[in-house]
Coordinates of C-alpha atoms in Angstrom, one line a residue:
X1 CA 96.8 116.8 140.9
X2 CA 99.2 118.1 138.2
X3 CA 98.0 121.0 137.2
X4 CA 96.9 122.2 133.5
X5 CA 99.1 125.1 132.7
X6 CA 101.8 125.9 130.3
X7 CA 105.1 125.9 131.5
X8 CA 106.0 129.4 129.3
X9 CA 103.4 130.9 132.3
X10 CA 105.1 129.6 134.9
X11 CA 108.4 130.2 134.3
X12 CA 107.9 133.8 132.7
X13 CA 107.9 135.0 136.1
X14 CA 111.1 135.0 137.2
X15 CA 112.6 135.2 133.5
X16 CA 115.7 137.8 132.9
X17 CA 117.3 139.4 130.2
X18 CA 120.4 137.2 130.6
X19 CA 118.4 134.2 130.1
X20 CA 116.3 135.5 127.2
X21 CA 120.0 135.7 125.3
X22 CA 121.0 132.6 126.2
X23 CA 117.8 130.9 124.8
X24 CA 117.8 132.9 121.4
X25 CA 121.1 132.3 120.9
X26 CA 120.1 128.3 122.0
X27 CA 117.4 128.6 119.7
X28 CA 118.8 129.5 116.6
X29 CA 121.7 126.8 116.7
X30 CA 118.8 124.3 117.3
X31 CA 117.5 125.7 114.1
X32 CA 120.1 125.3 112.1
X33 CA 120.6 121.7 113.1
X34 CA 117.0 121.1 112.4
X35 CA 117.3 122.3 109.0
X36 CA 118.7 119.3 107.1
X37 CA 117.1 117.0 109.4
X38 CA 113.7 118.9 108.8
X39 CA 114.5 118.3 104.8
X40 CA 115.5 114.5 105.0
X41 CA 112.8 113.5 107.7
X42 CA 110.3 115.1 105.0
X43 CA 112.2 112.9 101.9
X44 CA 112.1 110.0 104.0
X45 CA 108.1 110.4 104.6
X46 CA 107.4 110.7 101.2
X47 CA 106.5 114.6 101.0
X48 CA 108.4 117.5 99.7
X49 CA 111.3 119.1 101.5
X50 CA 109.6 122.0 103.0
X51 CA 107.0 119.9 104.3
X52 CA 109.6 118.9 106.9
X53 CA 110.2 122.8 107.7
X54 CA 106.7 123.5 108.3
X55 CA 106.5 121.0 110.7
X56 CA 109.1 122.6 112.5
X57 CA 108.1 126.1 112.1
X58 CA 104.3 125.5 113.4
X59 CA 104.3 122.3 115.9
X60 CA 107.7 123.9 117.3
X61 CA 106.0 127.0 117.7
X62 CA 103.1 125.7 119.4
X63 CA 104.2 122.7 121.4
X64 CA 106.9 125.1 122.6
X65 CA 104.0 127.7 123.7
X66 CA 101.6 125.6 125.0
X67 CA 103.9 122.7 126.1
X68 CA 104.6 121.1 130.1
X69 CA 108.7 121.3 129.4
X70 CA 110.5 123.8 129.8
X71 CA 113.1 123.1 127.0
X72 CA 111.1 120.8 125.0
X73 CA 112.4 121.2 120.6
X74 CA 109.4 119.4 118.6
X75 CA 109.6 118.8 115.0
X76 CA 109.3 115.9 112.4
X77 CA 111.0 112.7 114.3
X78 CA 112.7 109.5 112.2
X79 CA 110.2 107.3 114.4
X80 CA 106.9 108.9 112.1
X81 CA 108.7 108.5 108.3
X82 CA 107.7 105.0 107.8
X83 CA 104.1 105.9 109.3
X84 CA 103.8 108.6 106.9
X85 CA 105.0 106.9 103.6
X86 CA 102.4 104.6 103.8
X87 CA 99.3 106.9 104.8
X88 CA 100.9 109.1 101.5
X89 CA 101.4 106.4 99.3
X90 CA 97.8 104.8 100.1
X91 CA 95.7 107.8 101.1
X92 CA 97.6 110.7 99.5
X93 CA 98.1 114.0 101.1
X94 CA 94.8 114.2 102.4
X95 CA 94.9 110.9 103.7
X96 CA 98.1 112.3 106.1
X97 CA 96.1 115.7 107.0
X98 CA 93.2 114.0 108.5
X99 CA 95.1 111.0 110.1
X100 CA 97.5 114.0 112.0
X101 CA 94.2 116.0 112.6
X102 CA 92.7 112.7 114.3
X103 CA 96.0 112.1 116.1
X104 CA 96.0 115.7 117.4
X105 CA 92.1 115.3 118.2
X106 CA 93.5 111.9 120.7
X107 CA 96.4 113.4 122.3
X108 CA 94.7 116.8 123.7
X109 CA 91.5 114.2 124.9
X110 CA 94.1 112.2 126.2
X111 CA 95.7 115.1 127.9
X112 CA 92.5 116.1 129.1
X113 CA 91.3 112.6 130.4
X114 CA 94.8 113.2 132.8
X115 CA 96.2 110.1 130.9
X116 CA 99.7 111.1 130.7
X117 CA 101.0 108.5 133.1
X118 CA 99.1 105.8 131.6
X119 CA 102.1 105.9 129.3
X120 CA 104.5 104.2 131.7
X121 CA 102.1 100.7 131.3
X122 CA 103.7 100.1 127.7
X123 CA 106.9 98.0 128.5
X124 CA 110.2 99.3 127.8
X125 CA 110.2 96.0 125.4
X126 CA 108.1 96.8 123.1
X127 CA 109.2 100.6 122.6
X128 CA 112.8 99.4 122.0
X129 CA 111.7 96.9 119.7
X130 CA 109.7 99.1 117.6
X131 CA 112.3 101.9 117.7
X132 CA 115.0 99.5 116.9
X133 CA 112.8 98.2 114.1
X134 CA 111.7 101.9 112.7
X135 CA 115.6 102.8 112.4
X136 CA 115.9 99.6 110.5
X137 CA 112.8 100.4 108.2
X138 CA 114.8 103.9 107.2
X139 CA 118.0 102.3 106.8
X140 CA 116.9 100.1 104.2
X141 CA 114.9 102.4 102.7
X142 CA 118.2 105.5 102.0
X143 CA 120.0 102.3 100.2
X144 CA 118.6 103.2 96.7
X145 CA 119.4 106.8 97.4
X146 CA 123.0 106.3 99.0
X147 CA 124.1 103.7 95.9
X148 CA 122.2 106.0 93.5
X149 CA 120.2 102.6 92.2
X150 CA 117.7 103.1 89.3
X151 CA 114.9 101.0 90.7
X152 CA 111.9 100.3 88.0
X153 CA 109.4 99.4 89.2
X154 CA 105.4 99.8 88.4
X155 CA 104.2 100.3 92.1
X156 CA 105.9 102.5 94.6
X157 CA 107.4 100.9 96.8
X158 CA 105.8 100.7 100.4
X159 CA 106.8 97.9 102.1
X160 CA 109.9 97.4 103.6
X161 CA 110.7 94.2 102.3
X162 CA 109.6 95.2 98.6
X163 CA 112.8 97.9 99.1
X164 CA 115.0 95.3 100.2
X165 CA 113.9 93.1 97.6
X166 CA 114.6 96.2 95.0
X167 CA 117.8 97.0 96.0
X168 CA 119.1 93.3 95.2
X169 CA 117.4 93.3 92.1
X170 CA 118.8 96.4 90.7
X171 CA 122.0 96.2 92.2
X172 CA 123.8 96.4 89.5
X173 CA 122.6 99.9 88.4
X174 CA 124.9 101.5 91.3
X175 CA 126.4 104.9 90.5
X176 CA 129.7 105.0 91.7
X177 CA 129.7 108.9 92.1
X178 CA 126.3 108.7 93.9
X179 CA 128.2 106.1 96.2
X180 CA 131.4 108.2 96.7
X181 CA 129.1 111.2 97.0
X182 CA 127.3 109.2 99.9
X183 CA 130.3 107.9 101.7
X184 CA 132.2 111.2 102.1
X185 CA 129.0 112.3 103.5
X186 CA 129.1 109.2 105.9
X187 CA 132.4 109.6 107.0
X188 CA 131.8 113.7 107.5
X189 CA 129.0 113.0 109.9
X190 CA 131.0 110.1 111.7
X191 CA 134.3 111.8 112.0
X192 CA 133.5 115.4 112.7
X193 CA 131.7 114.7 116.3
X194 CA 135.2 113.7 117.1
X195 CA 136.9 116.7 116.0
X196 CA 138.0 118.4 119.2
X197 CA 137.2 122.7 119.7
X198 CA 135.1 124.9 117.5
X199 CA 134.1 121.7 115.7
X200 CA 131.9 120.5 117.9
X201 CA 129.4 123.5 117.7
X202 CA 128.6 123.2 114.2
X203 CA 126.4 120.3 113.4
X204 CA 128.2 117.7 111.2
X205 CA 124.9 116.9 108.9
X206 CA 125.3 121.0 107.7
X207 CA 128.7 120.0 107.2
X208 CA 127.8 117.4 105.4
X209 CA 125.6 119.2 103.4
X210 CA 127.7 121.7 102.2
X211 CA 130.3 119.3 101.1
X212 CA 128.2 117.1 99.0
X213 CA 126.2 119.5 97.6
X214 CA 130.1 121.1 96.8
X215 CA 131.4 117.9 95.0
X216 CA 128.2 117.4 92.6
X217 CA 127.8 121.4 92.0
X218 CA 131.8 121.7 91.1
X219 CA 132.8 118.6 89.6
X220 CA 129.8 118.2 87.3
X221 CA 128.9 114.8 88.6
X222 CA 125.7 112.7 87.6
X223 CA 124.1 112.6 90.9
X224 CA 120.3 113.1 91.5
X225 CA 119.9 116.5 94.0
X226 CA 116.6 117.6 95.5
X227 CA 116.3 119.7 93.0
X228 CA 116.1 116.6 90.1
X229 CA 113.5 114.8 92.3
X230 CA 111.1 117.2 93.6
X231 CA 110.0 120.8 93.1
X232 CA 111.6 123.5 95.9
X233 CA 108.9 126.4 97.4
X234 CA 110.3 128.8 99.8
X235 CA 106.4 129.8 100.2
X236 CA 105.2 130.6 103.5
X237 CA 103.2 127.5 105.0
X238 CA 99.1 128.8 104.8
X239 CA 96.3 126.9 106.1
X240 CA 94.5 124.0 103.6
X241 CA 91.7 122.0 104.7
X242 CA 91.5 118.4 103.5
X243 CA 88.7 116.5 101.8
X244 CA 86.8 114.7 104.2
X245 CA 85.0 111.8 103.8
X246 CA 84.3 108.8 106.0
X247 CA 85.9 106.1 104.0
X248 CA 89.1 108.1 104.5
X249 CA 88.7 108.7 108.3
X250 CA 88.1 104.5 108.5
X251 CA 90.9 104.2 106.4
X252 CA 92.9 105.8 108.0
X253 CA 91.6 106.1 111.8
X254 CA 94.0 102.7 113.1
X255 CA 97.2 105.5 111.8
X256 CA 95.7 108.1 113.9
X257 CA 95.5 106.2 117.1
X258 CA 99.4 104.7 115.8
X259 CA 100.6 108.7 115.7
X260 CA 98.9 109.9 118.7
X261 CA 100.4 106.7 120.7
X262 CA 103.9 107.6 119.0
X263 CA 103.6 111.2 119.6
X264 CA 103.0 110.7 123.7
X265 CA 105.5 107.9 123.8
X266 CA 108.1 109.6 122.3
X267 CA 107.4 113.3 123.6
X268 CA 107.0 112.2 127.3
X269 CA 110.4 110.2 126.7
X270 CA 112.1 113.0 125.6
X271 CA 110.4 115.6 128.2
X272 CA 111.7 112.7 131.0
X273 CA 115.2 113.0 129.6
X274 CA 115.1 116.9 129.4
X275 CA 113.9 116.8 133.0
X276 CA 117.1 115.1 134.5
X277 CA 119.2 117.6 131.9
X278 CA 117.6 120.8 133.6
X279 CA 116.9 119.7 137.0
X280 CA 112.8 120.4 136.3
X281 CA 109.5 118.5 136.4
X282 CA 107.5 118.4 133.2
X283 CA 103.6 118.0 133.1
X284 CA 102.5 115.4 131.5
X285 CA 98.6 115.8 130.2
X286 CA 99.8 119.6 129.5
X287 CA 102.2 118.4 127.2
X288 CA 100.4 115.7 125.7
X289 CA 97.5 118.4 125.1
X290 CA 100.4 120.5 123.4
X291 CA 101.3 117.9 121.6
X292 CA 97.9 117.4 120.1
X293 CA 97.4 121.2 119.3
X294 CA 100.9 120.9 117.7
X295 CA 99.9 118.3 115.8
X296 CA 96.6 119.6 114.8
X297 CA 98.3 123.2 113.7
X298 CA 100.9 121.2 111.6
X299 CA 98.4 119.3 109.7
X300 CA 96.2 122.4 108.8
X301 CA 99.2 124.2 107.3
X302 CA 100.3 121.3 105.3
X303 CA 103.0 119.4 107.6
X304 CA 103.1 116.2 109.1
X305 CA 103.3 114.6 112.7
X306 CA 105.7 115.7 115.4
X307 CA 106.7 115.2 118.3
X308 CA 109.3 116.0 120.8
X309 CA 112.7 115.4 119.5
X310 CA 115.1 114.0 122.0
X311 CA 118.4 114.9 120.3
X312 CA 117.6 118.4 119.6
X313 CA 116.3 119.1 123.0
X314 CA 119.5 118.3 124.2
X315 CA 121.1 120.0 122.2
X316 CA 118.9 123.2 123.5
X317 CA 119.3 122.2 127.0
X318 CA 123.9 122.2 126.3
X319 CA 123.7 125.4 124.5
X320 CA 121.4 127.2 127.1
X321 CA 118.0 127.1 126.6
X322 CA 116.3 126.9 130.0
X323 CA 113.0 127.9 128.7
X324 CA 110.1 127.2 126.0
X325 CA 111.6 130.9 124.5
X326 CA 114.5 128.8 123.0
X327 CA 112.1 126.5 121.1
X328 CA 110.0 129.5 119.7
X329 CA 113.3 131.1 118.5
X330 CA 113.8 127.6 117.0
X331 CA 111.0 128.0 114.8
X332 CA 111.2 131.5 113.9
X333 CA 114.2 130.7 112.9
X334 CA 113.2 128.5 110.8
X335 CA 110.5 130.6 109.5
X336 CA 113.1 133.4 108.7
X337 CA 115.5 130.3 106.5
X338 CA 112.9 128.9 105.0
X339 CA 112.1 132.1 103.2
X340 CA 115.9 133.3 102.5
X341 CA 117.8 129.4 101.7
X342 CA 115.0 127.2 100.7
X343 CA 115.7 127.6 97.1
X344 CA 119.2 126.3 97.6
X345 CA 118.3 123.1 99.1
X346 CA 117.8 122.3 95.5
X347 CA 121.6 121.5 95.3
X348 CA 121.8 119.3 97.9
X349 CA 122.8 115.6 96.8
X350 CA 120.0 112.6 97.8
X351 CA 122.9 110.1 98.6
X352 CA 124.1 112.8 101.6
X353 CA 120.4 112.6 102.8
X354 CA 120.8 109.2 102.6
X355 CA 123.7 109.2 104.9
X356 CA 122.1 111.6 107.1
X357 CA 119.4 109.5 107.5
X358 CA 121.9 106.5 107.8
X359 CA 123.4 108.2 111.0
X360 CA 119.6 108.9 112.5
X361 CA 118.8 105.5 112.2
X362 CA 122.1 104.2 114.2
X363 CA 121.7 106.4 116.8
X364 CA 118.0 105.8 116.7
X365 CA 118.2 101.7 116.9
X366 CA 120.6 102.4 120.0
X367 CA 121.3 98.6 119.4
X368 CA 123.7 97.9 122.3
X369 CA 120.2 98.2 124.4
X370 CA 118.9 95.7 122.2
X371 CA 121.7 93.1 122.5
X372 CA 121.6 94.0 126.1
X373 CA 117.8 93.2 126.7
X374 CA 118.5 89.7 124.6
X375 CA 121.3 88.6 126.5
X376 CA 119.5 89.9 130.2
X377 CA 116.0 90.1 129.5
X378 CA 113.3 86.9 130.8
X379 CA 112.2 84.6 128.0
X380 CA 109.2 86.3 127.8
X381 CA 110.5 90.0 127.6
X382 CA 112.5 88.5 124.9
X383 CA 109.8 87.3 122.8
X384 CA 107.8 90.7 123.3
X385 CA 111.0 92.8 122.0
X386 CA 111.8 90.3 119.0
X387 CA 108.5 90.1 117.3
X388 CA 107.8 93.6 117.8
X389 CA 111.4 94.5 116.0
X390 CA 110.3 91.5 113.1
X391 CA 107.0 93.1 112.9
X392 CA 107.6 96.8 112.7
X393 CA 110.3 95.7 110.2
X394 CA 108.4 93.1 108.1
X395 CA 105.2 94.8 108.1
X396 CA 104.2 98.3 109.9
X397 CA 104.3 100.0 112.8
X398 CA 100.5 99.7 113.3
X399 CA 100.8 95.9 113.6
X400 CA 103.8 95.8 115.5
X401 CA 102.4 97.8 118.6
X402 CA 98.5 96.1 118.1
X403 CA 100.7 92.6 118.1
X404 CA 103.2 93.3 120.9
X405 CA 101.1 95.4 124.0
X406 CA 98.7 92.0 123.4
X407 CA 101.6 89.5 123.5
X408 CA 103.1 91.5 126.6
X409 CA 99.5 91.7 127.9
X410 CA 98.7 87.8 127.9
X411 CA 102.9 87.1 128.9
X412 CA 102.0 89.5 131.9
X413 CA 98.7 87.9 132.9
X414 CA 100.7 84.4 132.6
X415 CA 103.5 85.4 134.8
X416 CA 100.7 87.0 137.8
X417 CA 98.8 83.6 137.2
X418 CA 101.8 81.7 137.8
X419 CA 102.8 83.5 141.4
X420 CA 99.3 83.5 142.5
X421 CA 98.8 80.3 144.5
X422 CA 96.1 78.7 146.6
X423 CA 97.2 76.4 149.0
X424 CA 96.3 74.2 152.5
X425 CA 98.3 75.9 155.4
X426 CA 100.0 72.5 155.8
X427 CA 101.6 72.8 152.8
X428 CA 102.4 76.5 152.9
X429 CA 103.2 78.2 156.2
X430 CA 106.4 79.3 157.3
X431 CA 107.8 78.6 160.6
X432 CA 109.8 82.1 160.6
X433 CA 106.2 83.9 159.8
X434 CA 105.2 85.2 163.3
X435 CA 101.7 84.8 162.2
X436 CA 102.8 81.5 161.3
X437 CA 99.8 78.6 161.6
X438 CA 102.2 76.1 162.9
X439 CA 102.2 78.4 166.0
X440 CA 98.7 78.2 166.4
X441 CA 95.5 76.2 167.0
X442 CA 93.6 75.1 164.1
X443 CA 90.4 74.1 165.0
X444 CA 89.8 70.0 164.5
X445 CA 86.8 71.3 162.5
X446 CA 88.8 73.8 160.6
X447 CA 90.2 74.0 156.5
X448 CA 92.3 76.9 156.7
X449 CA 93.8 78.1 153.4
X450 CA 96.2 80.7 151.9
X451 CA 95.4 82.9 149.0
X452 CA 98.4 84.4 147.7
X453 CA 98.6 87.1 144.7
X454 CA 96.3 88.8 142.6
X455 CA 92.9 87.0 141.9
X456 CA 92.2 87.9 138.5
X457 CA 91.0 86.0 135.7
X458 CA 94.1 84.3 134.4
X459 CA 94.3 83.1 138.0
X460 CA 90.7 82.7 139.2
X461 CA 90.7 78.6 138.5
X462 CA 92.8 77.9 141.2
X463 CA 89.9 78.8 143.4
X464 CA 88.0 76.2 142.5
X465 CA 91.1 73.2 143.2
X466 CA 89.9 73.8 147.2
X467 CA 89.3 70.5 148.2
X468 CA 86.0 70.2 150.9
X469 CA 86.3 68.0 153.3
X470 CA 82.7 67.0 154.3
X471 CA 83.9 66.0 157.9
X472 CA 84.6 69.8 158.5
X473 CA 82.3 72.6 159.0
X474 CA 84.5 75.7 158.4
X475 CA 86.7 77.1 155.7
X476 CA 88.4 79.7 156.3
X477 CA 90.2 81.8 153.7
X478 CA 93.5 84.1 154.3
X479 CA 93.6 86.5 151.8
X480 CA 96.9 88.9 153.5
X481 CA 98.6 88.7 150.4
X482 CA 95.4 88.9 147.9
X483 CA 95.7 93.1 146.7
X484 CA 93.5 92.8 143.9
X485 CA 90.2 90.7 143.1
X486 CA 88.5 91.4 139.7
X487 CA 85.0 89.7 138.4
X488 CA 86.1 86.5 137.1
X489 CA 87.9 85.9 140.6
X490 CA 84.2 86.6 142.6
X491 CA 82.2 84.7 140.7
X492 CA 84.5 81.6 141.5
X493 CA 84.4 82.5 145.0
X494 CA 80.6 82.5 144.4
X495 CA 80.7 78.9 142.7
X496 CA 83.2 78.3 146.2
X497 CA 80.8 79.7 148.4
X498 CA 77.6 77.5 146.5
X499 CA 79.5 74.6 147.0
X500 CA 80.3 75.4 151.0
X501 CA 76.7 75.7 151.2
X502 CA 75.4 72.6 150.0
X503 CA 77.8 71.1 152.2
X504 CA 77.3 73.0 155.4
X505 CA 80.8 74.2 155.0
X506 CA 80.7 78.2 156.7
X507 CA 83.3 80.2 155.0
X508 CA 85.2 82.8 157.2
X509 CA 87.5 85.9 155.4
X510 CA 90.8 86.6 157.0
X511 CA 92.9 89.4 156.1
X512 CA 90.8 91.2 153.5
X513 CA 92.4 93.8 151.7
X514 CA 91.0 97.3 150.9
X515 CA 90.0 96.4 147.3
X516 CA 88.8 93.2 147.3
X517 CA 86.7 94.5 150.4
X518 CA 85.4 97.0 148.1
X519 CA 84.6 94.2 145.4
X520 CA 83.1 91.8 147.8
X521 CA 80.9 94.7 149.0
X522 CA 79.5 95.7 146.1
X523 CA 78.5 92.0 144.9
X524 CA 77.1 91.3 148.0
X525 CA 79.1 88.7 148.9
X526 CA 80.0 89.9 152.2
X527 CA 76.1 90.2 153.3
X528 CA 76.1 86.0 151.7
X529 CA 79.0 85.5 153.7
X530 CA 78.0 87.0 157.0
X531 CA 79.8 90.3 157.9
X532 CA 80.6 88.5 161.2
X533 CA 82.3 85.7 159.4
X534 CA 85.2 88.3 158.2
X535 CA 87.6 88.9 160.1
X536 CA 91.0 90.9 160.5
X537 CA 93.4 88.4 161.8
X538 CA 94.0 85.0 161.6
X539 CA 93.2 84.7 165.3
X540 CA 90.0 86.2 165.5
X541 CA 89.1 84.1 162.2
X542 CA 90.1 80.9 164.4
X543 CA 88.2 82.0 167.4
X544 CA 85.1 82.2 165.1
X545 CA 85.5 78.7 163.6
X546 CA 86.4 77.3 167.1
X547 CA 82.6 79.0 168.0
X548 CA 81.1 77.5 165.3
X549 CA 82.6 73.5 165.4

């Protein structure tokens, strides 16, 4: 059983000096890449800039602490910004605090409860279709910023579709210097990844950064900044409790489970990728319960969810970091800039967040996947991956993933109902089966049928299409290929066995498998059955019925 420990604890013990430097020195260039990501994540969530930081600066500190990777970066991640809009824009401030308190709360039980690999169960359909849909969601919502659009309107605007609907409405109220502002930005962060040397260590959004907040600081342009939008504190984060009251926590419990889902999705994604980066094994329900604390920290001092950040973890893991030291440097870091630089984030230009944000959401979407899984996929993956992108995008996040682990659910249940079968021998057997029935012989007084596939509810019916034949006395049932039986499943075979009964029909088990052994036994059916009518093979089941006729 994976145990509960840290990974900080286990690896401390053969850490060196060598590798301490390599994960400061990871650490810090980790930091200064989360910086304007930090800010914009926070703008694109609806809260203040810093917000961002402090999420980065306590969940970093602690996930990193108490977390099952070994090079894990946490922080505010694109897939949470449309989450936390809403809960801000309908439940305020205090609304987000307890709904990341909850979420915190979830995770650690869930780590706890050894849940970690219950994870794997939600398809790879619907996290792609909700990711693809999330980077969508951001996208359209940076288009008033990047065209610099002066949207009236007496509502904020939550939706998704409401922006969209905006941004065609007020079209005509583009600034041209936001938009040139924007696009230099763009091309910046598109181009300088290419740039060959030196280039490539310096992160292209500070790049970006500096240049636009350049252009509108030295050419006087009319561009709204941070600064014009929202008020700049370089104040250390300090602990604030929320008002609680019920009608919030129901309000805003269906976010909770939504972020805590999000946060172990993502995180254990991300601590999977790490692991084939590093050539380690993370664990699970530790890092989920690190997650949580993470989480919980980050809501009391006033940030927002986290959760492991893919892209900045590997860009620890290239530049060194071997160890959770790197992403506790990260946040000190942090700490330390927040303090000295916040002030001047004031300068910096909403339309290059908005293309900073552009480029998260492309490499977010990741749509050659998508287009992949649409030209590949079965019809029925296809229709879980579509309607969770249309939903996440057309409504929330919270409907999307209630909507599409049903759908997949009910597909799934379809597609084991449709390879279970129940059929005569005569119809079924296979001559190149060495325990083939055709090489055997069936008793003149004998029904023998095969059972194959799970017996579950969605197949249990097919039971019941056994067709008696009063002339017989014995019906025996091989179940070799049955691994599962659930209740729906017995209680047919208890209408079967009624039915046998009334018509002097003895039904003999062949083949029983280890659970629905265990099933049988504990309804009794067995002791209804005879313990002498079930039997191992098919020969000794034929024996009996030859005994019987």
């Amino acid at each position: 059983m994976e145990k509960l420990k840290p990974k900080l604890f286990s690896v401390m013990k053969s850490y060196t000096k060598e590798q301490f430097v390599k994960d400061v020195i990871a650490g810090i260039i980790v930091a200064i890449i989360a910086l304007p990501l930090s800010i914009a994540l926070a703008l694109a969530s609806g809260v203040t800039p810093e917000k961002g930081i402090y999420t980065a600066i306590t969940a970093g500190f602690v996930i990193s602490f108490l977390g099952g990777s070994r090079v894990q970066i946490a922080g505010p991640t694109a897939a949470f910004a449309t989450i936390v809009a809403g809960i801000v824009a309908k439940n305020g401030m205090d609304g987000l605090i307890i709904a990341t308190l909850l979420a915190g709360v979830i995770l650690i039980l869930m780590g706890f409860l050894r849940l970690g690999n219950l994870i794997k169960f939600i398809p790879y359909t619907i996290t792609t279709g909700f990711t693809s849909g999330i980077a969508v969601t951001i996208f359209i919502g940076q288009i008033k910023d990047f065209l610099g659009l002066t949207i009236v309107s007496e509502e904020p605007l939550i939706e998704t579709m409401d922006k969209l609907k905006a941004v065609f409405q007020f079209i005509s109220t583009t600034n041209l210097q936001a938009l040139l502002v924007g696009v230099i930005s763009l091309l910046i962060l598109i181009v300088w990844q290419y740039l060959p040397g030196f280039c490539k260590k310096i992160p292209p959004s500070l790049i970006a950064v500096l240049v636009g907040s350049a252009m509108v600081a030295l050419l006087n342009m009319n561009v709204n900044t941070i600064g014009d939008l929202y008020e700049i504190s370089n104040k250390l984060p300090t602990i604030s409790l929320p008002s609680f009251s019920l009608k919030t926590v129901q309000n805003v419990l269906p976010d909770a489970f939504t972020i805590a889902i999000l946060a172990a999705i993502e995180s254990l994604l991300s601590c999977v990728v790490a692991d084939s980066m590093v050539n380690s094994r993370h664990r699970s329900n530790m890092e989920l319960i690190a997650q949580g604390a993470g989480n919980i920290t980050s809501a009391l001092f006033g940030g927002i969810p986290a959760t492991g950040a893919i892209a900045r973890t590997a860009a620890n893991v290239k530049n060194g970091g071997r160890t959770p030291i790197a992403g506790m440097v990260h946040s000190v870091t942090l700490l330390l800039i927040l303090v000295v630089l916040m002030p001047y984030a004031a300068l910096i230009p909403m339309p290059t967040i908005a293309a900073i944000l552009f480029m998260v959401a492309y490499n977010m979407c990741d749509w050659r996947k998508f287009v992949g899984l649409c030209r590949t996929a079965p019809k029925s993956d296809i229709i879980v991956l579509v309607t969770t992108f249309v939903l996440t995008v057309v409504f929330d996040l919270v409907v999307a993933i209630e909507v599409g682990i049903l759908l997949a659910a009910i597909l799934f249940m379809k597609r084991m109902s449709d390879v279970t079968e129940v059929e005569g021998w005569k119809y079924l057997d296979d001559e190149d089966d060495a325990d083939s029935l055709s090489l055997r012989a069936v008793p003149h007084n004998t029904m023998v049928y095969e059972v194959s596939g799970p017996l579950f509810f969605g197949a249990a019916d097919k039971i019941l299409k056994i067709t008696l034949d009063e002339k017989m006395n014995c019906l025996v049932l091989r179940m070799r290929s049955v691994s599962a039986i659930d209740a729906t499943a017995m209680h047919n075979l208890e209408q079967l066995y009624t039915d046998c009964k009334k018509k002097n029909i003895q039904i003999i088990l062949s083949h029983v498998g280890e659970q629905p052994m265990h099933v049988m036994e504990k309804s009794g059916f067995l002791d209804k059955v005879g313990r002498e009518n079930v039997c191992a093979h098919i020969d000794d089941a034929l024996e009996r019925a030859a005994r019987l006729g």
